């Protein structure tokens, strides 16, 4: 099975390439060959690669930056998926669209399930929701997967940022009143590959929308504290973590107070569940420490 993945440097794209051996042939394509701001590049790539499936893993994820450039956010996160959905429908192949917890307003006291009504509060959330809707309308053979708080060995993410800051600081202030599910990118990749295998066996997806995120609830403060505890046990960089409220850490784009995602439907239909965030983050920090010592 050949899967075309948009993007070449993102956490999910690189994780899919790393985890797919023996399951699928992953073809990563990014700019300039496939540029989400230039839809004219899509059809030639699809013709050249001739994939059995497309996973749109690329996006404009600069949450604060997008508040100042909503047109670009919608061009990348909504209009590009719309065109990819149209082209994949014409080619008779499925598309998997990656979405986000930011489609919710964060006011729920329970983890969000797929049936909960979205209410995005940011340009990023609104553009990603528009992308979901465009894919749903453009290709009936689709899967939309929402995830959250992705971390990995690749690129830039919260875990790597914390470790880098601890190299030069003894203490850090980290928000303690925003909660979600830290998700290791390899787990997300494994889940998508499980869904792709199910599609191949069954000739379709059981439903069009799922949540897939790490097990367990954490605040950003919890996550930072765990990163430093594991790092300190390995004689790596560590810092004292001071909890602060969201009002003490203002941002241009509002962050959801609660963006926990319930992933049980994904487990029910694909028999796959991501690992617990503490275990996965601990393994990631250990891996990063080993890389730094080599």
PDB file of C-alpha atoms in Angstrom, residues 30-245:
ATOM      1  CA  UNK A  30       6.496  18.888   0.669  1.00  0.00           C
ATOM      2  CA  UNK A  31       7.465  22.257  -0.714  1.00  0.00           C
ATOM      3  CA  UNK A  32       8.222  23.131  -3.424  1.00  0.00           C
ATOM      4  CA  UNK A  33       6.896  19.953  -5.072  1.00  0.00           C
ATOM      5  CA  UNK A  34       3.673  20.042  -3.071  1.00  0.00           C
ATOM      6  CA  UNK A  35       2.917  23.460  -1.627  1.00  0.00           C
ATOM      7  CA  UNK A  36      -0.314  23.850   0.337  1.00  0.00           C
ATOM      8  CA  UNK A  37      -0.380  27.511  -0.689  1.00  0.00           C
ATOM      9  CA  UNK A  38      -0.237  26.551  -4.351  1.00  0.00           C
ATOM     10  CA  UNK A  39      -3.029  24.086  -5.232  1.00  0.00           C
ATOM     11  CA  UNK A  40      -1.693  23.829  -8.791  1.00  0.00           C
ATOM     12  CA  UNK A  41       1.080  21.607  -7.397  1.00  0.00           C
ATOM     13  CA  UNK A  42      -1.329  18.955  -6.071  1.00  0.00           C
ATOM     14  CA  UNK A  43      -2.484  17.188  -9.232  1.00  0.00           C
ATOM     15  CA  UNK A  44       1.006  16.649 -10.737  1.00  0.00           C
ATOM     16  CA  UNK A  45       2.225  15.082  -7.473  1.00  0.00           C
ATOM     17  CA  UNK A  46      -0.807  12.804  -7.220  1.00  0.00           C
ATOM     18  CA  UNK A  47      -0.299  11.699 -10.821  1.00  0.00           C
ATOM     19  CA  UNK A  48       3.424  11.100 -10.319  1.00  0.00           C
ATOM     20  CA  UNK A  49       3.165   9.216  -7.015  1.00  0.00           C
ATOM     21  CA  UNK A  50      -0.110   7.380  -7.806  1.00  0.00           C
ATOM     22  CA  UNK A  51      -0.831   6.609  -4.144  1.00  0.00           C
ATOM     23  CA  UNK A  52      -3.469   4.310  -2.701  1.00  0.00           C
ATOM     24  CA  UNK A  53      -4.206   6.864   0.038  1.00  0.00           C
ATOM     25  CA  UNK A  54      -3.331  10.431   1.047  1.00  0.00           C
ATOM     26  CA  UNK A  55      -2.653  11.611   4.598  1.00  0.00           C
ATOM     27  CA  UNK A  56      -2.709  15.391   4.887  1.00  0.00           C
ATOM     28  CA  UNK A  57      -0.317  15.827   7.801  1.00  0.00           C
ATOM     29  CA  UNK A  58       0.901  19.315   6.862  1.00  0.00           C
ATOM     30  CA  UNK A  59      -0.715  22.490   8.186  1.00  0.00           C
ATOM     31  CA  UNK A  60      -0.132  26.045   9.314  1.00  0.00           C
ATOM     32  CA  UNK A  61       0.248  25.482  13.063  1.00  0.00           C
ATOM     33  CA  UNK A  62       1.510  28.894  14.229  1.00  0.00           C
ATOM     34  CA  UNK A  63      -1.440  29.479  16.550  1.00  0.00           C
ATOM     35  CA  UNK A  64      -0.562  33.041  17.571  1.00  0.00           C
ATOM     36  CA  UNK A  65       0.820  34.005  14.157  1.00  0.00           C
ATOM     37  CA  UNK A  66      -2.451  33.053  12.495  1.00  0.00           C
ATOM     38  CA  UNK A  67      -4.372  35.681  14.445  1.00  0.00           C
ATOM     39  CA  UNK A  68      -2.534  38.216  12.266  1.00  0.00           C
ATOM     40  CA  UNK A  69      -2.825  36.308   8.986  1.00  0.00           C
ATOM     41  CA  UNK A  70      -6.216  34.571   8.862  1.00  0.00           C
ATOM     42  CA  UNK A  71      -6.293  34.509   5.048  1.00  0.00           C
ATOM     43  CA  UNK A  72      -3.102  32.438   4.945  1.00  0.00           C
ATOM     44  CA  UNK A  73      -4.369  30.159   7.712  1.00  0.00           C
ATOM     45  CA  UNK A  74      -7.556  29.375   5.781  1.00  0.00           C
ATOM     46  CA  UNK A  75      -5.633  28.986   2.524  1.00  0.00           C
ATOM     47  CA  UNK A  76      -3.405  26.289   4.045  1.00  0.00           C
ATOM     48  CA  UNK A  77      -5.730  24.674   6.582  1.00  0.00           C
ATOM     49  CA  UNK A  78      -9.053  24.799   4.733  1.00  0.00           C
ATOM     50  CA  UNK A  79      -8.708  25.549   1.008  1.00  0.00           C
ATOM     51  CA  UNK A  80      -5.796  23.143   0.471  1.00  0.00           C
ATOM     52  CA  UNK A  81      -7.597  20.196   2.136  1.00  0.00           C
ATOM     53  CA  UNK A  82     -10.673  21.023   0.034  1.00  0.00           C
ATOM     54  CA  UNK A  83      -8.669  20.677  -3.163  1.00  0.00           C
ATOM     55  CA  UNK A  84      -6.902  17.532  -1.952  1.00  0.00           C
ATOM     56  CA  UNK A  85     -10.302  16.019  -1.128  1.00  0.00           C
ATOM     57  CA  UNK A  86     -11.608  16.866  -4.591  1.00  0.00           C
ATOM     58  CA  UNK A  87      -8.602  15.382  -6.336  1.00  0.00           C
ATOM     59  CA  UNK A  88      -8.533  12.217  -4.241  1.00  0.00           C
ATOM     60  CA  UNK A  89     -12.243  11.691  -4.912  1.00  0.00           C
ATOM     61  CA  UNK A  90     -11.603  11.980  -8.652  1.00  0.00           C
ATOM     62  CA  UNK A  91      -8.733   9.504  -8.300  1.00  0.00           C
ATOM     63  CA  UNK A  92     -10.933   7.086  -6.335  1.00  0.00           C
ATOM     64  CA  UNK A  93      -8.694   7.020  -3.252  1.00  0.00           C
ATOM     65  CA  UNK A  94      -9.291   7.898   0.411  1.00  0.00           C
ATOM     66  CA  UNK A  95      -7.920  10.891   2.283  1.00  0.00           C
ATOM     67  CA  UNK A  96      -7.053  11.186   5.967  1.00  0.00           C
ATOM     68  CA  UNK A  97      -7.162  14.735   7.303  1.00  0.00           C
ATOM     69  CA  UNK A  98      -5.363  15.524  10.573  1.00  0.00           C
ATOM     70  CA  UNK A  99      -7.182  17.985  12.791  1.00  0.00           C
ATOM     71  CA  UNK A 100      -6.896  19.410  16.277  1.00  0.00           C
ATOM     72  CA  UNK A 101      -8.338  19.831  19.754  1.00  0.00           C
ATOM     73  CA  UNK A 102      -8.527  23.570  19.000  1.00  0.00           C
ATOM     74  CA  UNK A 103     -11.858  23.022  17.235  1.00  0.00           C
ATOM     75  CA  UNK A 104     -13.361  23.010  20.760  1.00  0.00           C
ATOM     76  CA  UNK A 105     -13.727  25.991  23.097  1.00  0.00           C
ATOM     77  CA  UNK A 106     -12.253  24.169  26.107  1.00  0.00           C
ATOM     78  CA  UNK A 107     -15.176  24.775  28.464  1.00  0.00           C
ATOM     79  CA  UNK A 108     -16.210  21.133  28.865  1.00  0.00           C
ATOM     80  CA  UNK A 109     -15.553  19.433  32.193  1.00  0.00           C
ATOM     81  CA  UNK A 110     -15.257  16.065  30.442  1.00  0.00           C
ATOM     82  CA  UNK A 111     -13.021  14.781  27.650  1.00  0.00           C
ATOM     83  CA  UNK A 112     -14.481  15.683  24.271  1.00  0.00           C
ATOM     84  CA  UNK A 113     -16.081  12.954  22.173  1.00  0.00           C
ATOM     85  CA  UNK A 114     -16.659  13.079  18.436  1.00  0.00           C
ATOM     86  CA  UNK A 115     -20.335  14.002  18.899  1.00  0.00           C
ATOM     87  CA  UNK A 116     -19.540  17.182  20.851  1.00  0.00           C
ATOM     88  CA  UNK A 117     -20.249  20.358  18.923  1.00  0.00           C
ATOM     89  CA  UNK A 118     -17.115  22.277  17.894  1.00  0.00           C
ATOM     90  CA  UNK A 119     -16.811  25.914  18.915  1.00  0.00           C
ATOM     91  CA  UNK A 120     -13.327  27.139  17.952  1.00  0.00           C
ATOM     92  CA  UNK A 121     -12.102  30.337  19.568  1.00  0.00           C
ATOM     93  CA  UNK A 122      -9.041  31.021  17.411  1.00  0.00           C
ATOM     94  CA  UNK A 123      -8.204  31.499  13.743  1.00  0.00           C
ATOM     95  CA  UNK A 124      -6.273  28.231  13.909  1.00  0.00           C
ATOM     96  CA  UNK A 125      -9.254  26.337  15.305  1.00  0.00           C
ATOM     97  CA  UNK A 126     -11.685  27.872  12.834  1.00  0.00           C
ATOM     98  CA  UNK A 127      -9.426  27.168   9.860  1.00  0.00           C
ATOM     99  CA  UNK A 128      -8.863  23.559  10.917  1.00  0.00           C
ATOM    100  CA  UNK A 129     -12.607  23.030  11.432  1.00  0.00           C
ATOM    101  CA  UNK A 130     -13.206  24.459   7.967  1.00  0.00           C
ATOM    102  CA  UNK A 131     -10.646  21.960   6.675  1.00  0.00           C
ATOM    103  CA  UNK A 132     -12.533  19.100   8.331  1.00  0.00           C
ATOM    104  CA  UNK A 133     -15.778  20.229   6.736  1.00  0.00           C
ATOM    105  CA  UNK A 134     -14.154  20.639   3.318  1.00  0.00           C
ATOM    106  CA  UNK A 135     -12.731  17.116   3.376  1.00  0.00           C
ATOM    107  CA  UNK A 136     -16.051  15.709   4.559  1.00  0.00           C
ATOM    108  CA  UNK A 137     -17.852  17.429   1.692  1.00  0.00           C
ATOM    109  CA  UNK A 138     -15.192  16.782  -0.951  1.00  0.00           C
ATOM    110  CA  UNK A 139     -14.506  13.063  -0.624  1.00  0.00           C
ATOM    111  CA  UNK A 140     -16.936  10.563   0.925  1.00  0.00           C
ATOM    112  CA  UNK A 141     -14.030   8.127   1.424  1.00  0.00           C
ATOM    113  CA  UNK A 142     -12.400  10.166   4.158  1.00  0.00           C
ATOM    114  CA  UNK A 143     -11.172  10.029   7.722  1.00  0.00           C
ATOM    115  CA  UNK A 144     -10.728  13.078   9.965  1.00  0.00           C
ATOM    116  CA  UNK A 145      -8.528  12.440  13.008  1.00  0.00           C
ATOM    117  CA  UNK A 146      -8.249  15.039  15.753  1.00  0.00           C
ATOM    118  CA  UNK A 147      -5.223  14.912  18.002  1.00  0.00           C
ATOM    119  CA  UNK A 148      -3.534  17.130  20.604  1.00  0.00           C
ATOM    120  CA  UNK A 149      -0.291  18.170  22.290  1.00  0.00           C
ATOM    121  CA  UNK A 150       1.996  16.244  19.931  1.00  0.00           C
ATOM    122  CA  UNK A 151       5.605  15.686  21.015  1.00  0.00           C
ATOM    123  CA  UNK A 152       8.459  13.657  19.523  1.00  0.00           C
ATOM    124  CA  UNK A 153      12.161  13.533  18.799  1.00  0.00           C
ATOM    125  CA  UNK A 154      11.522  15.529  15.624  1.00  0.00           C
ATOM    126  CA  UNK A 155      11.271  19.248  14.998  1.00  0.00           C
ATOM    127  CA  UNK A 156      10.131  21.704  17.649  1.00  0.00           C
ATOM    128  CA  UNK A 157       7.756  20.773  20.439  1.00  0.00           C
ATOM    129  CA  UNK A 158       7.094  21.419  24.114  1.00  0.00           C
ATOM    130  CA  UNK A 159       9.338  18.669  25.478  1.00  0.00           C
ATOM    131  CA  UNK A 160      12.347  19.752  23.458  1.00  0.00           C
ATOM    132  CA  UNK A 161      11.689  23.410  24.287  1.00  0.00           C
ATOM    133  CA  UNK A 162      11.630  22.666  28.034  1.00  0.00           C
ATOM    134  CA  UNK A 163      14.890  20.736  27.886  1.00  0.00           C
ATOM    135  CA  UNK A 164      16.521  23.507  25.883  1.00  0.00           C
ATOM    136  CA  UNK A 165      15.384  26.209  28.309  1.00  0.00           C
ATOM    137  CA  UNK A 166      16.664  24.206  31.266  1.00  0.00           C
ATOM    138  CA  UNK A 167      20.148  24.370  29.792  1.00  0.00           C
ATOM    139  CA  UNK A 168      20.339  28.049  30.764  1.00  0.00           C
ATOM    140  CA  UNK A 169      17.636  28.574  33.421  1.00  0.00           C
ATOM    141  CA  UNK A 170      17.225  27.306  36.964  1.00  0.00           C
ATOM    142  CA  UNK A 171      13.477  27.897  37.088  1.00  0.00           C
ATOM    143  CA  UNK A 172      10.600  28.285  34.642  1.00  0.00           C
ATOM    144  CA  UNK A 173       6.998  29.439  34.865  1.00  0.00           C
ATOM    145  CA  UNK A 174       4.574  27.040  33.183  1.00  0.00           C
ATOM    146  CA  UNK A 175       0.807  27.280  32.846  1.00  0.00           C
ATOM    147  CA  UNK A 176      -1.003  24.952  35.249  1.00  0.00           C
ATOM    148  CA  UNK A 177      -4.669  25.549  34.361  1.00  0.00           C
ATOM    149  CA  UNK A 178      -4.787  24.241  30.788  1.00  0.00           C
ATOM    150  CA  UNK A 179      -5.318  20.493  30.433  1.00  0.00           C
ATOM    151  CA  UNK A 180      -4.997  18.029  27.584  1.00  0.00           C
ATOM    152  CA  UNK A 181      -3.516  14.725  26.420  1.00  0.00           C
ATOM    153  CA  UNK A 182       0.182  14.744  25.520  1.00  0.00           C
ATOM    154  CA  UNK A 183       0.552  12.533  22.444  1.00  0.00           C
ATOM    155  CA  UNK A 184       3.767  10.954  21.189  1.00  0.00           C
ATOM    156  CA  UNK A 185       3.909  11.328  17.411  1.00  0.00           C
ATOM    157  CA  UNK A 186       4.910   7.709  16.835  1.00  0.00           C
ATOM    158  CA  UNK A 187       1.732   6.632  18.631  1.00  0.00           C
ATOM    159  CA  UNK A 188      -0.316   8.868  16.353  1.00  0.00           C
ATOM    160  CA  UNK A 189       1.478   7.389  13.329  1.00  0.00           C
ATOM    161  CA  UNK A 190       0.843   3.831  14.521  1.00  0.00           C
ATOM    162  CA  UNK A 191      -2.850   4.625  14.935  1.00  0.00           C
ATOM    163  CA  UNK A 192      -3.138   6.043  11.439  1.00  0.00           C
ATOM    164  CA  UNK A 193      -1.380   3.015   9.995  1.00  0.00           C
ATOM    165  CA  UNK A 194      -3.839   0.785  11.866  1.00  0.00           C
ATOM    166  CA  UNK A 195      -6.707   2.767  10.343  1.00  0.00           C
ATOM    167  CA  UNK A 196      -5.156   2.494   6.877  1.00  0.00           C
ATOM    168  CA  UNK A 197      -4.835  -1.272   7.293  1.00  0.00           C
ATOM    169  CA  UNK A 198      -8.479  -1.477   8.365  1.00  0.00           C
ATOM    170  CA  UNK A 199      -9.527   0.527   5.309  1.00  0.00           C
ATOM    171  CA  UNK A 200      -7.662  -1.914   3.076  1.00  0.00           C
ATOM    172  CA  UNK A 201      -9.282  -4.943   4.758  1.00  0.00           C
ATOM    173  CA  UNK A 202     -12.804  -3.549   4.921  1.00  0.00           C
ATOM    174  CA  UNK A 203     -12.894  -1.318   1.855  1.00  0.00           C
ATOM    175  CA  UNK A 204     -13.685   1.780   3.888  1.00  0.00           C
ATOM    176  CA  UNK A 205     -13.649   3.447   7.305  1.00  0.00           C
ATOM    177  CA  UNK A 206     -16.359   2.623   9.879  1.00  0.00           C
ATOM    178  CA  UNK A 207     -17.028   6.324  10.421  1.00  0.00           C
ATOM    179  CA  UNK A 208     -15.546   9.588   9.237  1.00  0.00           C
ATOM    180  CA  UNK A 209     -14.405  11.299  12.439  1.00  0.00           C
ATOM    181  CA  UNK A 210     -12.247  10.099  15.332  1.00  0.00           C
ATOM    182  CA  UNK A 211     -10.192  11.417  18.200  1.00  0.00           C
ATOM    183  CA  UNK A 212      -6.735   9.939  18.805  1.00  0.00           C
ATOM    184  CA  UNK A 213      -4.550  11.259  21.597  1.00  0.00           C
ATOM    185  CA  UNK A 214      -2.361   9.962  24.400  1.00  0.00           C
ATOM    186  CA  UNK A 215      -3.873   8.385  27.484  1.00  0.00           C
ATOM    187  CA  UNK A 216      -4.046  10.407  30.673  1.00  0.00           C
ATOM    188  CA  UNK A 217      -4.751  14.017  31.595  1.00  0.00           C
ATOM    189  CA  UNK A 218      -2.018  16.581  32.170  1.00  0.00           C
ATOM    190  CA  UNK A 219      -1.502  20.297  32.449  1.00  0.00           C
ATOM    191  CA  UNK A 220       1.443  21.970  30.782  1.00  0.00           C
ATOM    192  CA  UNK A 221       2.905  22.270  34.300  1.00  0.00           C
ATOM    193  CA  UNK A 222       2.456  18.519  34.856  1.00  0.00           C
ATOM    194  CA  UNK A 223       4.125  17.787  31.546  1.00  0.00           C
ATOM    195  CA  UNK A 224       7.104  20.060  32.240  1.00  0.00           C
ATOM    196  CA  UNK A 225       7.535  18.609  35.723  1.00  0.00           C
ATOM    197  CA  UNK A 226       7.625  15.068  34.373  1.00  0.00           C
ATOM    198  CA  UNK A 227      10.105  16.024  31.649  1.00  0.00           C
ATOM    199  CA  UNK A 228      12.487  17.494  34.220  1.00  0.00           C
ATOM    200  CA  UNK A 229      12.067  14.640  36.699  1.00  0.00           C
ATOM    201  CA  UNK A 230      13.063  12.093  34.066  1.00  0.00           C
ATOM    202  CA  UNK A 231      15.851  14.300  32.725  1.00  0.00           C
ATOM    203  CA  UNK A 232      17.276  14.860  36.233  1.00  0.00           C
ATOM    204  CA  UNK A 233      17.306  11.106  36.853  1.00  0.00           C
ATOM    205  CA  UNK A 234      19.528  10.812  33.777  1.00  0.00           C
ATOM    206  CA  UNK A 235      21.794  13.693  34.878  1.00  0.00           C
ATOM    207  CA  UNK A 236      20.289  15.832  32.134  1.00  0.00           C
ATOM    208  CA  UNK A 237      19.066  19.436  32.209  1.00  0.00           C
ATOM    209  CA  UNK A 238      16.382  20.219  34.758  1.00  0.00           C
ATOM    210  CA  UNK A 239      14.688  23.251  36.267  1.00  0.00           C
ATOM    211  CA  UNK A 240      12.267  24.177  39.011  1.00  0.00           C
ATOM    212  CA  UNK A 241       8.777  24.561  37.544  1.00  0.00           C
ATOM    213  CA  UNK A 242       6.606  27.320  38.982  1.00  0.00           C
ATOM    214  CA  UNK A 243       2.869  26.952  38.267  1.00  0.00           C
ATOM    215  CA  UNK A 244       1.126  30.016  36.841  1.00  0.00           C
ATOM    216  CA  UNK A 245      -2.372  30.725  35.593  1.00  0.00           C
TER     217      UNK A 245
END
